[in-house]
Each structure stands twice: as structure tokens, then as C-alpha cells.
Short mmCIF file of C-alpha atoms in Angstrom, two decimals:
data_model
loop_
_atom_site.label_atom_id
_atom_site.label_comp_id
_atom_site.label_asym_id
_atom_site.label_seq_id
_atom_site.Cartn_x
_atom_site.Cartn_y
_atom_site.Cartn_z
CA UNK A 1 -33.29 37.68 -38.67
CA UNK A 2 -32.73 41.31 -38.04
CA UNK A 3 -29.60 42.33 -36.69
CA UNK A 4 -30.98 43.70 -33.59
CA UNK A 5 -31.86 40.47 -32.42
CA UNK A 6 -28.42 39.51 -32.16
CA UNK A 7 -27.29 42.44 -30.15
CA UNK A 8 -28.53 40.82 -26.38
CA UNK A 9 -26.50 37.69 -26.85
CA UNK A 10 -23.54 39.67 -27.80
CA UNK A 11 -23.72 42.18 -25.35
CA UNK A 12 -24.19 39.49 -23.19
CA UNK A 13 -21.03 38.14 -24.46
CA UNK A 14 -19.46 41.50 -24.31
CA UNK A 15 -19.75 41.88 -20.81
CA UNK A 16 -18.05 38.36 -20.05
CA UNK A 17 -15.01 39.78 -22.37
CA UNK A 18 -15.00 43.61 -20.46
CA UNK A 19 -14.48 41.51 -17.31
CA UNK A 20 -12.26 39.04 -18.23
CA UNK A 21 -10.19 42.09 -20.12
CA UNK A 22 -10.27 44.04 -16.35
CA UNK A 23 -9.50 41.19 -14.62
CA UNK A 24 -6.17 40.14 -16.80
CA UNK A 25 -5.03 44.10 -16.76
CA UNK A 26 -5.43 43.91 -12.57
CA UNK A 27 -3.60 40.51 -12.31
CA UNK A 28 -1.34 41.04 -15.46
CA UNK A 29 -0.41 44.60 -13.80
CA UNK A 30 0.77 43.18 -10.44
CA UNK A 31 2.58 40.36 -11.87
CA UNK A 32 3.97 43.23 -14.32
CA UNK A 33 5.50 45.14 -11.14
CA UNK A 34 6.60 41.94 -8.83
CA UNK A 35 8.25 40.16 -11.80
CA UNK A 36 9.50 43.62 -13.56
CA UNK A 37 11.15 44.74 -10.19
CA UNK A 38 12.13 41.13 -9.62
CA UNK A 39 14.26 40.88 -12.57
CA UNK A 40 16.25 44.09 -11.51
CA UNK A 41 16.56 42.40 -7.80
CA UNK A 42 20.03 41.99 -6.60
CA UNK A 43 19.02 38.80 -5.06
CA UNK A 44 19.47 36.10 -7.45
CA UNK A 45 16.82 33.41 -6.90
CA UNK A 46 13.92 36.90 -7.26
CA UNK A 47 16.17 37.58 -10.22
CA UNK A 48 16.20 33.94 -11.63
CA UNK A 49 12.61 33.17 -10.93
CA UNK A 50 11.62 36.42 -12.86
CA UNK A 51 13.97 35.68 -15.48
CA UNK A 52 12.18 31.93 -15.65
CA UNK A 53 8.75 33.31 -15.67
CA UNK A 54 9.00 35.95 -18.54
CA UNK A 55 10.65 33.69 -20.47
CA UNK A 56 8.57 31.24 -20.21
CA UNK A 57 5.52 33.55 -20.39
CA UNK A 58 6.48 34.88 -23.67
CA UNK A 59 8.08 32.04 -25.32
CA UNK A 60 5.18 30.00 -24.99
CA UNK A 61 1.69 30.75 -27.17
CA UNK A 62 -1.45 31.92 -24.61
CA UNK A 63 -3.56 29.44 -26.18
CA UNK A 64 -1.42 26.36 -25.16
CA UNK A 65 -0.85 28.11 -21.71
CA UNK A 66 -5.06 28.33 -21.49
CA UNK A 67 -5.10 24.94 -22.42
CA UNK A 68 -2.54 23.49 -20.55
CA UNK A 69 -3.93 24.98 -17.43
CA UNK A 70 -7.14 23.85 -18.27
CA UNK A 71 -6.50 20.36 -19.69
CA UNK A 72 -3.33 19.34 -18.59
CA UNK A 73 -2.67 20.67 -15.38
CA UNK A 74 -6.06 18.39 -13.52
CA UNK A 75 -4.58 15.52 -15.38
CA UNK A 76 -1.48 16.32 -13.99
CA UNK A 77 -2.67 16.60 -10.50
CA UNK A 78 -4.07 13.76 -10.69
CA UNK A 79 -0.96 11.86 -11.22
CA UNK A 80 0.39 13.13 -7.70
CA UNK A 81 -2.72 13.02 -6.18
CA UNK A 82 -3.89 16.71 -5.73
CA UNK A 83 -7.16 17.81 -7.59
CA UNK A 84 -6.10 20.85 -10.12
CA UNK A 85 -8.98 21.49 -11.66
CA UNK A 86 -9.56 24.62 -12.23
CA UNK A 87 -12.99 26.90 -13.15
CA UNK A 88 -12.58 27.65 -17.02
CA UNK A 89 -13.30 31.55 -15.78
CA UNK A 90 -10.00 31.09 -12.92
CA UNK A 91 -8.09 29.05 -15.36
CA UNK A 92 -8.78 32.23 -18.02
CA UNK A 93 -7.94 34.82 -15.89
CA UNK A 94 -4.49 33.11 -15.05
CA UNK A 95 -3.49 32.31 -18.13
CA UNK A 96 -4.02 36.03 -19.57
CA UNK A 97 -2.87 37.47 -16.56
CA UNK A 98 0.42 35.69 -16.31
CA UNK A 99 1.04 36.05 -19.98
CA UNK A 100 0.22 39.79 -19.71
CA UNK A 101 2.24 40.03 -16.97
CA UNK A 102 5.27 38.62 -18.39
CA UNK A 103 5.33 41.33 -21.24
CA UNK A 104 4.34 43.88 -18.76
CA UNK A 105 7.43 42.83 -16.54
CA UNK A 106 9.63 43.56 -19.46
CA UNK A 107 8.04 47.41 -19.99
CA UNK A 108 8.60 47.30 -16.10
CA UNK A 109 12.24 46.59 -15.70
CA UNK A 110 12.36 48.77 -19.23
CA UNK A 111 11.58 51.92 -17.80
CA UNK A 112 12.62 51.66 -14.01
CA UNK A 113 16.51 50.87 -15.63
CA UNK A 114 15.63 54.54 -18.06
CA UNK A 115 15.52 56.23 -15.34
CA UNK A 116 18.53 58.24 -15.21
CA UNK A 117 21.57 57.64 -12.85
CA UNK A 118 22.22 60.48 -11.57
CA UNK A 119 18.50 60.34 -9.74
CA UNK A 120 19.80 57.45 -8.05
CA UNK A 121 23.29 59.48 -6.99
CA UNK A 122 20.82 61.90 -5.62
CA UNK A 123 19.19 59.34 -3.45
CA UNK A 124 22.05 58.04 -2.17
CA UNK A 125 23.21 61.10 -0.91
CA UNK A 126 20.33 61.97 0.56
CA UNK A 127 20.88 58.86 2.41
CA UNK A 128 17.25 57.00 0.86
CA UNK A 129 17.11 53.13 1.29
CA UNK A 130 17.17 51.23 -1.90
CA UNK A 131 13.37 50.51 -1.28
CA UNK A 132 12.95 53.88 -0.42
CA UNK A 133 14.54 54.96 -4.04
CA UNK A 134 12.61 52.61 -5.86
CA UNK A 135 9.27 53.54 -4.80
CA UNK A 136 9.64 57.52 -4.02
CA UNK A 137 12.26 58.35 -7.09
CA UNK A 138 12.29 56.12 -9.76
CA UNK A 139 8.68 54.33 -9.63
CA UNK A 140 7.35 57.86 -9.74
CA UNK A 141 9.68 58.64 -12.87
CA UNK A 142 9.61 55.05 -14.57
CA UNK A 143 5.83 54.66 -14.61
CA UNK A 144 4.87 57.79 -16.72
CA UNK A 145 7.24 56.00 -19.17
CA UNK A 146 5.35 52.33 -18.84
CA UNK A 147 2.30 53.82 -20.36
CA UNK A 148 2.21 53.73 -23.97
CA UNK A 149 3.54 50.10 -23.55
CA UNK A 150 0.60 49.62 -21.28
CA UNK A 151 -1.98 51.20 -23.40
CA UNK A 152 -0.71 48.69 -26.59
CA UNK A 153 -0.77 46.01 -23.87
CA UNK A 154 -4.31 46.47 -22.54
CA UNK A 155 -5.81 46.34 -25.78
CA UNK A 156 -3.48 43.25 -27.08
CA UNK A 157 -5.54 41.47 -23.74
CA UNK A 158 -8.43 42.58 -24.79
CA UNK A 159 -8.10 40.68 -28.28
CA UNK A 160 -6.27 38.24 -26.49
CA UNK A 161 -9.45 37.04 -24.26
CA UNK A 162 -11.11 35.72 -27.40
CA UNK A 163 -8.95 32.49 -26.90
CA UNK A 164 -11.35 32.11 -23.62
CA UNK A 165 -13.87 30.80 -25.66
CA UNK A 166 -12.20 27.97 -26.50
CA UNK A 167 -12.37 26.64 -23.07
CA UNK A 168 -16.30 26.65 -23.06
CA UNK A 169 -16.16 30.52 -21.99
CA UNK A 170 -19.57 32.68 -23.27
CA UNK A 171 -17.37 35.74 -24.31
CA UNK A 172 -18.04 38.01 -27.49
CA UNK A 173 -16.44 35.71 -29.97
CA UNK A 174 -18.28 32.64 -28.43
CA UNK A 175 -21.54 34.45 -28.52
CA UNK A 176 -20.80 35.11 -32.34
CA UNK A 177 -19.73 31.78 -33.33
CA UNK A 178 -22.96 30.20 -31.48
CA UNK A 179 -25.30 33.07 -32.83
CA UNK A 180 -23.48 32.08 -36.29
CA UNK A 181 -23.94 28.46 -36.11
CA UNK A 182 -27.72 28.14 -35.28
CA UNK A 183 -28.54 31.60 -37.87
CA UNK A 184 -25.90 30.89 -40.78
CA UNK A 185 -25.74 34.70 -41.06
CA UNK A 186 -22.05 35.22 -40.91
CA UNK A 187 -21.76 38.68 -42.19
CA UNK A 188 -23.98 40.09 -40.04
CA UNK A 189 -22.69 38.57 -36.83
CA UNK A 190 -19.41 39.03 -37.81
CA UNK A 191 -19.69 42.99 -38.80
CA UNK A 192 -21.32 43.37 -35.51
CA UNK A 193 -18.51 41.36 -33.67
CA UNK A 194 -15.87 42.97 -35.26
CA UNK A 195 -17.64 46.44 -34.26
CA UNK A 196 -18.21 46.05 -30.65
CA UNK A 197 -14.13 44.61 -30.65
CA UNK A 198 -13.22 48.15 -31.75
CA UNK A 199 -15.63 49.92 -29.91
CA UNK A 200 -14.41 48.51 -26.70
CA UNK A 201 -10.71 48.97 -28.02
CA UNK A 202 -11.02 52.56 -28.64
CA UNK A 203 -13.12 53.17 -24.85
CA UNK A 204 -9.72 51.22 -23.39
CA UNK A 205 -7.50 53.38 -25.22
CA UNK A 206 -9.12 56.47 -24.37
CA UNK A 207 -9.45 55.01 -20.38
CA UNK A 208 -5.15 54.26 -20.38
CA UNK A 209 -5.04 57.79 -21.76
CA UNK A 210 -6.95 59.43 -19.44
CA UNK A 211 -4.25 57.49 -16.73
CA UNK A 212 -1.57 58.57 -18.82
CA UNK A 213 -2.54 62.29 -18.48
CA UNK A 214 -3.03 61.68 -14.43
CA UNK A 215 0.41 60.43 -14.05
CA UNK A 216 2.35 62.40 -16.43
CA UNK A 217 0.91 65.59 -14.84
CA UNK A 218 4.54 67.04 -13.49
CA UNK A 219 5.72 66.02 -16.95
CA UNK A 220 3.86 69.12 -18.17
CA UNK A 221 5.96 71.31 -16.07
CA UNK A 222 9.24 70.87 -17.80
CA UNK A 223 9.57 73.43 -20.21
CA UNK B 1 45.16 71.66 15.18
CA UNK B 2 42.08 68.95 16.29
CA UNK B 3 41.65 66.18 14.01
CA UNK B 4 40.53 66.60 10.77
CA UNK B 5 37.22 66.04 9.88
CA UNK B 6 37.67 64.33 6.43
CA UNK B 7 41.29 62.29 5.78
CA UNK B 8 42.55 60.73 2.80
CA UNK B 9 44.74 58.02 3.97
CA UNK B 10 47.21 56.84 0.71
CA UNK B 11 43.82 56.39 -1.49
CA UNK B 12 43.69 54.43 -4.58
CA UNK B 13 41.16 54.68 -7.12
CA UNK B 14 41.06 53.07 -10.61
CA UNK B 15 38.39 52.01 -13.57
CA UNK B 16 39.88 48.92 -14.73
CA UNK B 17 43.87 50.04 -15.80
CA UNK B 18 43.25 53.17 -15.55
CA UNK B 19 44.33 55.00 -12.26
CA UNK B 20 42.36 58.19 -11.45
CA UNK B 21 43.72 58.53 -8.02
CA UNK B 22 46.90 57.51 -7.00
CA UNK B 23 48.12 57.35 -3.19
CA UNK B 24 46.22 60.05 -2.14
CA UNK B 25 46.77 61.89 1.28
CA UNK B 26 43.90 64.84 1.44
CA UNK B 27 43.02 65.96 4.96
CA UNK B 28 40.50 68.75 5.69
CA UNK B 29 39.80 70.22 9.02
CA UNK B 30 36.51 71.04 10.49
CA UNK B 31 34.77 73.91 9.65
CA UNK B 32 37.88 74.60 6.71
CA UNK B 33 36.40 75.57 3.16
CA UNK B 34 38.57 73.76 0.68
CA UNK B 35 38.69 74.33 -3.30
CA UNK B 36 39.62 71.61 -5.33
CA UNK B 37 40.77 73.23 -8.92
CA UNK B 38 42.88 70.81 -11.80
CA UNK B 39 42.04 70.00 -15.36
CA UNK B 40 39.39 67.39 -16.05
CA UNK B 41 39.96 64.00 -15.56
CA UNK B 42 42.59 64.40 -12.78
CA UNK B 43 40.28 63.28 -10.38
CA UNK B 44 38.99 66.12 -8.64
CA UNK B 45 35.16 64.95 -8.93
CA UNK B 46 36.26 61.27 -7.88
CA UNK B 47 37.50 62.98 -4.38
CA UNK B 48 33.92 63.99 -3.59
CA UNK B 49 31.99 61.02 -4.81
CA UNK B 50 34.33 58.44 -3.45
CA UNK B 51 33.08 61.07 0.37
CA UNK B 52 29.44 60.96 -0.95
CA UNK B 53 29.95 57.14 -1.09
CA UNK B 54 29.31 57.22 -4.79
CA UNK B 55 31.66 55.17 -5.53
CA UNK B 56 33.96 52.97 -3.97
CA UNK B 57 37.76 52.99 -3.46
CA UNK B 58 40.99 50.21 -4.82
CA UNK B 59 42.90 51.00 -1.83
CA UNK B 60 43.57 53.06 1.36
CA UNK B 61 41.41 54.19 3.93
CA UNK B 62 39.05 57.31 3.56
CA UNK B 63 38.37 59.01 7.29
CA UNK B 64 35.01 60.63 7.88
CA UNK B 65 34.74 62.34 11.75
CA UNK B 66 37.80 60.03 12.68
CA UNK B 67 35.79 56.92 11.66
CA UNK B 68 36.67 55.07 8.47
CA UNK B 69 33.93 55.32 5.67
CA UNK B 70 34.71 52.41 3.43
CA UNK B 71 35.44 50.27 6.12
CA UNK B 72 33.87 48.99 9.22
CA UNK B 73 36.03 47.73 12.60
CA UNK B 74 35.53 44.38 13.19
CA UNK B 75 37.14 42.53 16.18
CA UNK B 76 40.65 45.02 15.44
CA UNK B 77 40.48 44.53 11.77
CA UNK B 78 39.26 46.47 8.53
CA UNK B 79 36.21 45.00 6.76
CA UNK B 80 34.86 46.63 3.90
CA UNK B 81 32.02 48.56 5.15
CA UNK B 82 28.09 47.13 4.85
CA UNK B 83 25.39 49.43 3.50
CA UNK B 84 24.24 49.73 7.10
CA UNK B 85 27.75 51.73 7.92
CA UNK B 86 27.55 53.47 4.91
CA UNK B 87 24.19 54.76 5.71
CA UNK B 88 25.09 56.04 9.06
CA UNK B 89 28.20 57.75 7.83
CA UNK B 90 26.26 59.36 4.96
CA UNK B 91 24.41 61.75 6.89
CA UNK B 92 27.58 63.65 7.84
CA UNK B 93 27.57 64.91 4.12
CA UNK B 94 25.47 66.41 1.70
CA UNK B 95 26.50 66.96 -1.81
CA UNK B 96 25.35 69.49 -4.84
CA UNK B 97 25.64 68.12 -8.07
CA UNK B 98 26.55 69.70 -11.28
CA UNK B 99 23.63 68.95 -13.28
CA UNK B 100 21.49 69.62 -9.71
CA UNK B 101 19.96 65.88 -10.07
CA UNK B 102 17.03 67.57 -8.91
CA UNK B 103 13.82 65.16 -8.28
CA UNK B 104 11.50 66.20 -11.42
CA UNK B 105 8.57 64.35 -10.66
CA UNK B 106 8.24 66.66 -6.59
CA UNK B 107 7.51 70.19 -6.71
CA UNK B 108 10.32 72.29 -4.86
CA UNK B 109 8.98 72.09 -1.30
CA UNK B 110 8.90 68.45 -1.29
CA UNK B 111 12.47 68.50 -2.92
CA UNK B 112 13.58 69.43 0.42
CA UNK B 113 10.87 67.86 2.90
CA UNK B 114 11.28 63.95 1.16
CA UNK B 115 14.51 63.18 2.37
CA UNK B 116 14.08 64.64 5.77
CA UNK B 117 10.51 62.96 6.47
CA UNK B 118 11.30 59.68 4.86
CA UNK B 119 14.80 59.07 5.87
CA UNK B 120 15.29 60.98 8.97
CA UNK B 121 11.93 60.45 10.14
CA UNK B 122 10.56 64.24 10.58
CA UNK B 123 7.43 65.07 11.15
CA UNK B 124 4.96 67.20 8.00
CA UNK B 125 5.55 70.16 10.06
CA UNK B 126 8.95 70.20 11.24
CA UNK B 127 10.05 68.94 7.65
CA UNK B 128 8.40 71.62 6.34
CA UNK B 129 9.40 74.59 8.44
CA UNK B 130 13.11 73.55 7.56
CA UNK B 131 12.28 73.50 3.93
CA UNK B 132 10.94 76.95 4.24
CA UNK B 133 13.76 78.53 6.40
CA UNK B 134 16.32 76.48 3.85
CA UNK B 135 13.84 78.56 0.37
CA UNK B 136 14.23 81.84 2.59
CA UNK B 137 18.14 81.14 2.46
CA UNK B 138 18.51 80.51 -1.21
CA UNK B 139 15.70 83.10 -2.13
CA UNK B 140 13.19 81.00 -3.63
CA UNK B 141 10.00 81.33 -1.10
CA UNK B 142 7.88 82.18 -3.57
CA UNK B 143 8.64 78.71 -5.70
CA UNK B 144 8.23 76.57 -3.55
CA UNK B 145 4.69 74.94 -5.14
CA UNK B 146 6.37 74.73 -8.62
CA UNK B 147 8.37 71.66 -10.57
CA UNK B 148 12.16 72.12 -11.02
CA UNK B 149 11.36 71.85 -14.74
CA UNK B 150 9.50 75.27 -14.78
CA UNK B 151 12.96 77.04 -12.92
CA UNK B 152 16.10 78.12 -14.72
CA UNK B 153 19.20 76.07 -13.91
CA UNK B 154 20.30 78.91 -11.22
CA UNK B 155 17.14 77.89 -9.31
CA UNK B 156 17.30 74.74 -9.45
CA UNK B 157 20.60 74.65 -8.18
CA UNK B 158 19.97 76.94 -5.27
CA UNK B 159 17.03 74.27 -5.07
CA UNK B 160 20.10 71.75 -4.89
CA UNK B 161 21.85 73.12 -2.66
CA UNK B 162 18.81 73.41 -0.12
CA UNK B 163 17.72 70.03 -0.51
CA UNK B 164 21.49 68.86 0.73
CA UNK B 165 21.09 71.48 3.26
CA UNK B 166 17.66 70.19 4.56
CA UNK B 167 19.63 66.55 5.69
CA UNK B 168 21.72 69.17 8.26
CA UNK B 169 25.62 67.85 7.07
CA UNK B 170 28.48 68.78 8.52
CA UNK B 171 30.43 68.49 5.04
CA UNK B 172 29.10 69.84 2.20
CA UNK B 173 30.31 68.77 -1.31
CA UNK B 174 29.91 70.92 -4.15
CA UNK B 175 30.97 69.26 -7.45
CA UNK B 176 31.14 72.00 -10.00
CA UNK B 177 27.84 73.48 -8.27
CA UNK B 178 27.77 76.16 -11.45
CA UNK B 179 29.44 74.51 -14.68
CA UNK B 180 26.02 73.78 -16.40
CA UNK B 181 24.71 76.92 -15.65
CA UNK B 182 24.28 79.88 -18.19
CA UNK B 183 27.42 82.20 -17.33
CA UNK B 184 24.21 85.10 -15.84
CA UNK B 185 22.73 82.57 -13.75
CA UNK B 186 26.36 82.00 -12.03
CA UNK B 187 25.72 85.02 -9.76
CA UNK B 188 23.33 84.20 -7.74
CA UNK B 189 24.35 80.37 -6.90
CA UNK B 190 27.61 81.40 -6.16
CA UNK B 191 25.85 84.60 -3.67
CA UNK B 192 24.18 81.53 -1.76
CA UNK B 193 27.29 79.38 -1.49
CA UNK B 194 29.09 82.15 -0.31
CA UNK B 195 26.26 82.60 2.72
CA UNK B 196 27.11 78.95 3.57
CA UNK B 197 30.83 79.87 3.18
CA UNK B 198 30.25 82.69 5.81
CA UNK B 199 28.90 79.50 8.65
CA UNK B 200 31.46 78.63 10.73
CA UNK B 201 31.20 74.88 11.81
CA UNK B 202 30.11 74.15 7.97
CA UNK B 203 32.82 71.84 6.14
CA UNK B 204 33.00 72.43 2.61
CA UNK B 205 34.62 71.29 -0.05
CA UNK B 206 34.27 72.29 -3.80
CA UNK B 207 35.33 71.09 -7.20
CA UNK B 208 34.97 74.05 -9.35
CA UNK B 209 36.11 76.15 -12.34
CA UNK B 210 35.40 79.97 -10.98
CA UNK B 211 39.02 81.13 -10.28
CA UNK B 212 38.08 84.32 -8.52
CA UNK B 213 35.68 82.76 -6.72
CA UNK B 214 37.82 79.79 -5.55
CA UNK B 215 40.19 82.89 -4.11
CA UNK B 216 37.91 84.69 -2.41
CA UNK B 217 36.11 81.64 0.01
CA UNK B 218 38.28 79.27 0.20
CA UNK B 219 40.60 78.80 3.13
CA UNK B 220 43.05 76.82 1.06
CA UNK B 221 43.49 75.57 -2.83
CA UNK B 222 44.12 72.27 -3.70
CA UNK B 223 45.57 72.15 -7.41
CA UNK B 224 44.75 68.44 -8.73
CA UNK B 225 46.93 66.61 -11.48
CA UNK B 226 46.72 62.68 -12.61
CA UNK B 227 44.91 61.79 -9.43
CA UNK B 228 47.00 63.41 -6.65
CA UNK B 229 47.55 67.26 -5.07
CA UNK B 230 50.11 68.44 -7.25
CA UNK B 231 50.46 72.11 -4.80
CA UNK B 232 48.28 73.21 -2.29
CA UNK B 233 47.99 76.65 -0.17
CA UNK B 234 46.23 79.17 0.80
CA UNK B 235 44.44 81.17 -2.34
CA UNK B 236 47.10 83.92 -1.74
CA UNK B 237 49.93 81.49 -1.92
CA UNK B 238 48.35 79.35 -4.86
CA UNK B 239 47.29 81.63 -7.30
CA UNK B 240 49.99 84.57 -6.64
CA UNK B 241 52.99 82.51 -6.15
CA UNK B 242 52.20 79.43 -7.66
CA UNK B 243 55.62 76.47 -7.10
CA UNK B 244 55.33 74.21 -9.76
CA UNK B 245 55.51 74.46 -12.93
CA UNK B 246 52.76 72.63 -13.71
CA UNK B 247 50.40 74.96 -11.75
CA UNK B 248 51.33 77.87 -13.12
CA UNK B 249 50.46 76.63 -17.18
CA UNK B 250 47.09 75.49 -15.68
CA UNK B 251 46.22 78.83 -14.15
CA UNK B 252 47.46 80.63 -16.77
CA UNK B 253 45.37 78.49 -19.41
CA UNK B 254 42.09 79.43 -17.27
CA UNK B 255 42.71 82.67 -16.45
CA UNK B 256 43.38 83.70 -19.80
CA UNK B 257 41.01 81.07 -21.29
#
């Protein structure tokens, strides 16, 4: 077989993995901010659920967490009566995002507690609510600082969704192993898998540094 | 005289053991320019951040417009006071800080428009035209589309000082408005401050190191030692004739320092 026959499946595969990547970083980045800001909350049952929900997040492996929610969690329901099964491509995209999210909390709460304290002096007396000071002062200041975290992040999700295929998803890496399986041509498939990873890897990078740049713009001010 | 506008009623302030005001009675009129001088650590900055509700007080009551500011009246008794109180008392007062805290991430206009659109509910416009009478004021029309971190520190202080201005206090606090500024940028923070000095009805009161410029706007001195007014008077009567003891090696250590 010549290689080129293999690219259509993959990029076929490819696709499934760009979207599953996009939707984890949309997902992951909300749950990022709630359970980031959360954790800084001076209400203690935000705080505690936050606290709950990284921990558990990051403590626990993302391929148990896939299965789990795919596996466990309809047999589960089933023992109290409500039907929890789930799509394998919703049951995916929750188990990256939430285990995305829980790191990204931590870059979150990370930067928005850098931010210096003499902004927040500022806001006071200038009379700003506390809501008002998080999103007009220190969001502004704090998220400049998230990106690099982001960027490593993004393209740890992007490796991560390989795990999808495990739970009968077609991504890349399922394409490869069924292209592999019927061909037997392992180094080809595998060169070409390993290629289009870092292809898409370096496109992500350069996309979070393009946002970088857009939000760090009054950065280049300071002299 | 009419009541005073600020009033210090047998404050106590401490971090832990350590006491940095003791039992203070301060009381400034309206419209009075006070100068708070001491060496560091005797409390002088506490007095205007404990009034810029910065930070909180151990004991006594603190007296903003005749109303107290860490406390609220409820049914004839004192309750410490809920961020709702502490929100309407804060927009009596304004305060420049020494290190100008300015907002990095908002060019200079909206500096001084935020606050007023956001918290006091201007409109674009309106917040606007007071952000560019306030840049006339401290000279700095022509900046007003640029970051603080492309001004020098005197700038951004005069940027400081018009952002408090914009909120329209009655009390403005200046806590050591030019100690982190190179000694040739002093000039022209201290011109502007001396402009506001010049406003009758404005309250001010300032922590700072600049002797001669203590004694020439302020309508009294307050010399500060381990957390209470060790000798106060008129400029005059503080620096000529200085009582105590103590006073006198303090002056003479920064006037010859």
C-alpha cells in the first residue's frame, strides 16, 4: 500500500480529534474560570465544591474518568433507576473537559491571587464592588499571566483526546490502529500518525500565541 | 468651630502584639489641609488607610462627616459596619498612593473614566469630560491615549491623583504621594497638589517626607511617634518652635539628613 492511501482515513480521523481538542479547550476553559474563581470565593460551599472538584479532577487518571463515565456511570443509573447513558462523543467531551478544567482552575486561581495587592487597595478606594474588581482589574491583569499555562494545557488535551478511542471513538489514533490492523504496516501508519500529532500541536501553539499577543497588548507598553 | 469632618475617637490599631496605634484622638476640620510627618513605622500611613477603609481598626470609633465609618447604628448600638456602609462612606474619600497603584492594563483616560462610569454610574460622555478637565489640571492632556507603563513615575502620579479626583471626595488622602519618585520628578506632583491645596472646601490630609513642603500648605503639622500625635501645630509653631524633645531630634535628623 502506498502511504497516500492512508491519508483519507486519517484525516478523517484527524478531524474527529481537532473537534474533540476545541470542544475540551471551550468546556475545559469555562470550568477553568467558574472552578478557578470558585476556589478564591469567600463563600465556603463555592470554595469547598471547587476544592472537591480539582482534587478530584487531578488526582484521578482521565482514562478511568472516560471510562467511568462511560461504563460505570449507566450501570450506576441503573441501580437508582435513571438512564445515564451517555453518547461516547458527550461522555468524551466531559471527561476531557472536566479534567482540563480542573488543571486550568489551578492556573486560574494561580494568576488572579499574582495579581498584586495594591491593585486591589486601588479598587477599594475607588469604591469598585468585589465583582466589579475581579472582572475590570484583576481578570484583565491575571489572564495575560494564564497563558503560557494555557498554551502547555491546550496541547496536553490535544494528546490527551487519544484516550477517546478507547471508547469506540474514530479519532486519529483509532484511525491508525484500524488502518494498522487490517494493513500490518506499522511504520508507515505510525510515522504518519505521529506527524499529523505534531503538525496539529505546533498550529495550536502558534493559535494560543497569536491570543497571547492579543491580550498581552498593554503589556508592551511598560517600558 | 463646626464639626470636624474626620475624628479619631481613642483608636486602637494592632498586627497581632504589636500596637501601631495606640488611643488615638485625631480630628480634622473641613476644608483644613493637615500634614502628617513621624519616622516610619509610627503609624502615620495606618491613619489614612484605616480612613480609606483599608484596613480595619482593634478599637475606638473612627468619624467620617459625623457618621461612624467602622461602625453602623443599629437600634442605639454600634455594630461593626457591613460592606454596604463601607461603600457608601467610601466615596467621601479618595486616596493617592505611594507607588500610584495605577491600573496598567487601561490607558490614562480610562484610568479616570472606570471608576466614575462603573461605580458611580456616569454616562461615556460625562465620564469623560471629567477625565479631561481632571488631565487639563494635572497637565497631562496630551497622554491621555497612552499606558501608565510608557509615563515616568511623576506622571503617573499626577495620573493618581486625577483618578482619586475623578470620584469628586471631599477628603483627599495622600500617603507619601512623592517618596518613589526620582527627587526631579518631585516638582511637578507636588505643583499639582499644591493647586488642590489652593481649593477651599477640599479636605486633605498627607503623610509625607518633604519638610518644606509640609510648611508651606499645610494648615497644621501633626508630628507622629509609636502610634499617637506626639506635638501638633501650625507649621510655624511645629517646625520653628518645636516642644518636645522628641520632635526636635526628628526634624533635625531630616532636615539635615
Amino acid at each position: 500500500m502506498h502511504w497516500s492511501n492512508y491519508l483519507e482515513p486519517l484525516a478523517r480521523g484527524a478531524w474527529v480529534t481537532i473537534q474533540f481538542t476545541l470542544y475540551s479547550m471551550f468546556f475545559g476553559a469555562i470550568c477553568s474560570f467558574a472552578f478557578g474563581i470558585g476556589k478564591l470565593s469567600k463563600n465556603w460551599i463555592l470554595r469547598g465544591i471547587s476544592i472537591v472538584y480539582i482534587e478530584v479532577f487531578r488526582g484521578t487518571s482521565l482514562l478511568v474518568q472516560l471510562f467511568w463515565l462511560f461504563f460505570a456511570l449507566p450501570i450506576a443509573g441503573d441501580m437508582i433507576g435513571i438512564d445515564l447513558r451517555l453518547p461516547p462523543v458527550t461522555a468524551g467531551v466531559i471527561a476531557l473537559s472536566l479534567n482540563l478544567g480542573a488543571y486550568g482552575a489551578e492556573v486560574v486561581r494561580g494568576a488572579i491571587e499574582a495579581v498584586s495587592p495594591s491593585q486591589y487597595e486601588a479598587a477599594r478606594a475607588l469604591n469598585f464592588s468585589s465583582l466589579q474588581t475581579l472582572w475590570r482589574i484583576a481578570l484583565p491583569q491575571a489572564i495575560p499571566e494564564m497563558m503560557p499555562s494555557f498554551s502547555n494545557l491546550a496541547i496536553g488535551a490535544l494528546k490527551d483526546t487519544s484516550l477517546v478511542s478507547l471508547i469506540t471513538l474514530t479519532d486519529l489514533t483509532f484511525a491508525a490502529e484500524q488502518l494498522r490492523n487490517f494493513y500490518q504496516d506499522s511504520a508507515t501508519v505510525y510515522t504518519m500518525v505521529l506527524l499529523m500529532y505534531f503538525g496539529m500541536a505546533l498550529v495550536l501553539s502558534m493559535a494560543m500565541r497569536l491570543l497571547e499577543l492579543s491580550v498581552t497588548r498593554w503589556r508592551g507598553t511598560v517600558r | 468651630m463646626s464639626d470636624p469632618i474626620i475624628a479619631f475617637d481613642k483608636v486602637k490599631k494592632a498586627y497581632g502584639h504589636f500596637t501601631v496605634i495606640n488611643e488615638l484622638n485625631f480630628e480634622v476640620q473641613r476644608g483644613e489641609k493637615v500634614t502628617i510627618i513621624g519616622p516610619s513605622g509610627s503609624g502615620k500611613s495606618t491613619v489614612l488607610r484605616i480612613l480609606m477603609t483599608l484596613e480595619g481598626i482593634n478599637g475606638g470609633v473612627v468619624y467620617v462627616g459625623g457618621e461612624p465609618l467602622w461602625h453602623e447604628r443599629l437600634n442605639g448600638s454600634m455594630v461593626p459596619a457591613s460592606e454596604r456602609h463601607l461603600r457608601k462612606m467610601r466615596t467621601q474619600l479618595g486616596m493617592v498612593f505611594q507607588q500610584f497603584n495605577l491600573f496598567p492594563h487601561m490607558s490614562v483616560l480610562r484610568n479616570l473614566t472606570e471608576a466614575p462610569r462603573v461605580v458611580l454610574g456616569l454616562s461615556k460622555e460625562k465620564a469623560r469630560q471629567r477625565a479631561e478637565e481632571l488631565l487639563e489640571l494635572v497637565g497631562l492632556v496630551d497622554q491621555a491615549h497612552k499606558f501608565p507603563g510608557q509615563l515616568s513615575g511623576g506622571q503617573q502620579q499626577r495620573v493618581g491623583i486625577a483618578r482619586a479626583l475623578a470620584m469628586r471626595p471631599k477628603i483627599m488622602l495622600f500617603d507619601e504621594p512623592t517618596s518613589a519618585l526620582d527627587p526631579e520628578l518631585v516638582g511637578e506632583v507636588l505643583n499639582v497638589i499644591r493647586k488642590l491645596a489652593a481649593e477651599h472646601d477640599l479636605t486633605m490630609v498627607m503623610v509625607t517626607h518633604e519638610m518644606r513642603f509640609a510648611r508651606e500648605i499645610s494648615d497644621r503639622v501633626c508630628f507622629f511617634d509609636k502610634g499617637r500625635i506626639h506635638e501638633q501645630g501650625t507649621p510655624e509653631q511645629l517646625f520653628s518652635q518645636p516642644k518636645e524633645q522628641r520632635t526636635r531630634e526628628f526634624l533635625k535628623a531630616v532636615l539635615n539628613g
